[in-house]
XYZ file of C-alpha atoms in Angstrom:
170
model
C 1.181 -7.991 90.223
C 0.685 -7.259 93.746
C -1.506 -9.925 94.295
C -0.634 -12.813 91.717
C 1.060 -13.575 88.996
C 0.516 -12.125 85.115
C 1.192 -13.013 81.911
C 2.768 -10.183 79.516
C 2.393 -9.636 76.135
C 2.933 -6.756 73.947
C -1.436 -5.487 73.702
C -0.843 -5.246 70.049
C 0.917 -8.965 68.940
C -2.404 -10.683 67.535
C 0.009 -13.866 67.902
C 1.286 -13.228 71.448
C -2.431 -12.480 72.827
C -3.329 -15.492 71.227
C -0.375 -17.051 73.033
C -1.537 -16.226 76.331
C -5.333 -17.944 75.050
C -3.280 -20.811 74.249
C -1.037 -20.746 77.789
C -4.654 -20.734 79.983
C -6.958 -23.194 77.696
C -8.904 -20.007 77.751
C -11.498 -19.235 74.946
C -10.388 -16.457 72.935
C -12.893 -13.893 72.951
C -12.640 -12.412 76.219
C -10.600 -8.962 76.195
C -7.441 -8.719 78.290
C -6.422 -6.180 80.419
C -3.399 -3.891 79.852
C -1.377 -2.606 82.968
C 1.099 0.444 82.282
C 3.846 2.452 83.912
C 3.537 6.123 82.832
C 0.050 8.380 81.640
C 1.903 9.048 78.203
C 1.774 5.488 77.313
C -1.741 5.349 77.114
C -2.082 7.403 73.826
C 0.455 4.718 72.274
C -2.275 2.468 73.129
C -4.640 4.245 71.308
C -6.967 5.562 74.612
C -9.028 8.398 73.582
C -10.970 9.492 76.756
C -11.938 12.810 77.746
C -8.846 14.627 79.218
C -11.389 15.263 82.566
C -11.698 11.544 82.467
C -8.415 10.347 82.204
C -7.191 13.401 85.224
C -9.479 11.650 87.150
C -8.517 8.409 86.944
C -4.839 9.741 87.424
C -5.843 10.880 90.596
C -6.637 7.660 92.489
C -3.945 5.763 90.293
C -1.770 3.721 91.651
C -4.430 1.234 92.923
C -5.733 -1.773 92.436
C -8.530 -0.205 90.216
C -9.025 -1.204 86.602
C -11.504 1.063 84.236
C -12.386 0.558 80.732
C -11.798 3.457 78.096
C -12.764 4.291 74.353
C -9.873 3.469 72.011
C -9.227 4.928 68.582
C -9.471 1.196 66.765
C -9.466 -2.121 68.759
C -5.979 -3.766 69.346
C -4.920 -7.554 69.931
C -5.612 -6.926 73.874
C -9.280 -5.419 73.433
C -10.540 -8.848 71.004
C -12.247 -6.523 68.812
C -13.642 -3.996 71.302
C -13.450 -0.252 70.734
C -12.135 0.186 74.580
C -9.311 -1.040 76.648
C -9.162 -2.323 80.425
C -6.228 -0.733 81.531
C -4.824 0.253 85.377
C -1.322 2.016 86.990
C -0.381 -1.004 89.224
C 0.352 -0.183 92.814
C 3.468 -1.849 92.406
C 6.852 0.390 92.251
C 8.960 -2.430 90.805
C 6.432 -3.468 87.925
C 5.719 0.304 86.628
C 9.353 0.778 86.480
C 9.680 -2.185 83.975
C 6.158 -1.194 82.465
C 8.246 2.395 81.736
C 11.226 0.611 80.525
C 9.353 -1.832 78.004
C 5.602 -0.388 77.718
C 1.930 -1.496 78.245
C 1.407 -5.440 78.685
C -1.101 -7.285 78.866
C -1.840 -8.282 82.958
C -3.643 -11.219 83.120
C -3.717 -13.781 86.001
C -0.765 -17.202 85.225
C -3.436 -19.830 85.912
C -5.479 -22.503 83.325
C -8.732 -21.298 82.867
C -10.959 -22.238 85.777
C -8.034 -22.497 88.188
C -7.133 -20.487 90.928
C -4.508 -17.976 90.388
C -1.076 -18.507 90.901
C 1.422 -16.580 93.587
C 4.327 -19.065 93.377
C 7.006 -18.892 91.142
C 8.637 -22.308 91.506
C 4.630 -24.019 90.570
C 4.126 -21.273 87.621
C 7.466 -22.573 86.442
C 6.634 -26.221 86.687
C 3.121 -25.968 85.411
C 4.172 -23.465 82.473
C 7.957 -23.612 81.949
C 7.162 -24.663 78.254
C 4.543 -21.959 77.843
C 6.564 -18.790 78.815
C 9.698 -16.936 77.504
C 10.499 -15.563 80.575
C 9.573 -15.508 84.418
C 10.501 -12.658 86.681
C 10.512 -14.147 89.605
C 9.602 -11.833 92.605
C 8.625 -14.277 95.457
C 5.923 -15.316 96.609
C 3.025 -12.939 95.632
C 0.510 -12.249 98.893
C -2.605 -12.989 96.492
C -5.693 -11.363 98.024
C -8.527 -9.781 95.651
C -8.607 -8.813 92.074
C -8.752 -5.247 90.803
C -11.532 -3.558 91.070
C -13.629 -3.187 87.171
C -14.735 -0.287 86.149
C -16.391 0.614 82.550
C -15.732 4.337 82.223
C -17.290 4.468 78.665
C -20.589 5.099 80.085
C -21.940 8.009 82.092
C -21.926 7.391 84.747
C -19.243 4.471 85.146
C -20.440 0.595 85.864
C -18.936 -1.398 88.246
C -17.887 -4.902 86.081
C -16.376 -6.274 88.739
C -16.135 -5.738 92.625
C -12.713 -6.416 93.757
C -9.856 -4.370 95.993
C -10.666 -0.818 95.097
C -13.697 0.296 97.016
C -16.296 1.606 94.222
C -18.684 3.205 95.498
C -22.043 1.956 94.380
C -24.051 5.229 93.685
C -21.740 7.672 91.669
């Protein structure tokens, strides 16, 4: 992504999502964020947010802002929750890939408890047997993670401060 490399899998595939947790060595209960390349992909994910709410976030995106929105029904990436955290990334190359292949999970490449990784050579060395494809975009710049907001409540609640400046009072 714009900051670090990410583990990508089809967000509705239970086997693929479980594989991400095994690869990271992380507990399987935490939902995974999903990156998308076009607004039309949100409906296929099962997002059922009111039109005005989606229009509001689409006017902000692409940006380092991840937004939890209501789902019609849980999917593998949501880990049983009736909401899904989604983001339209700022990287034009990544949005092009996502428009072609569809939405993908976007959790950082790292072992649980370790820093996110930005060097494709280090990722290949550590995860060579765990990932099928590594798209080498060179070393990424790192930086703050995306801001995460829960938009299933009104007003939306800040869950994690990050690279996008979210006002405390909304």
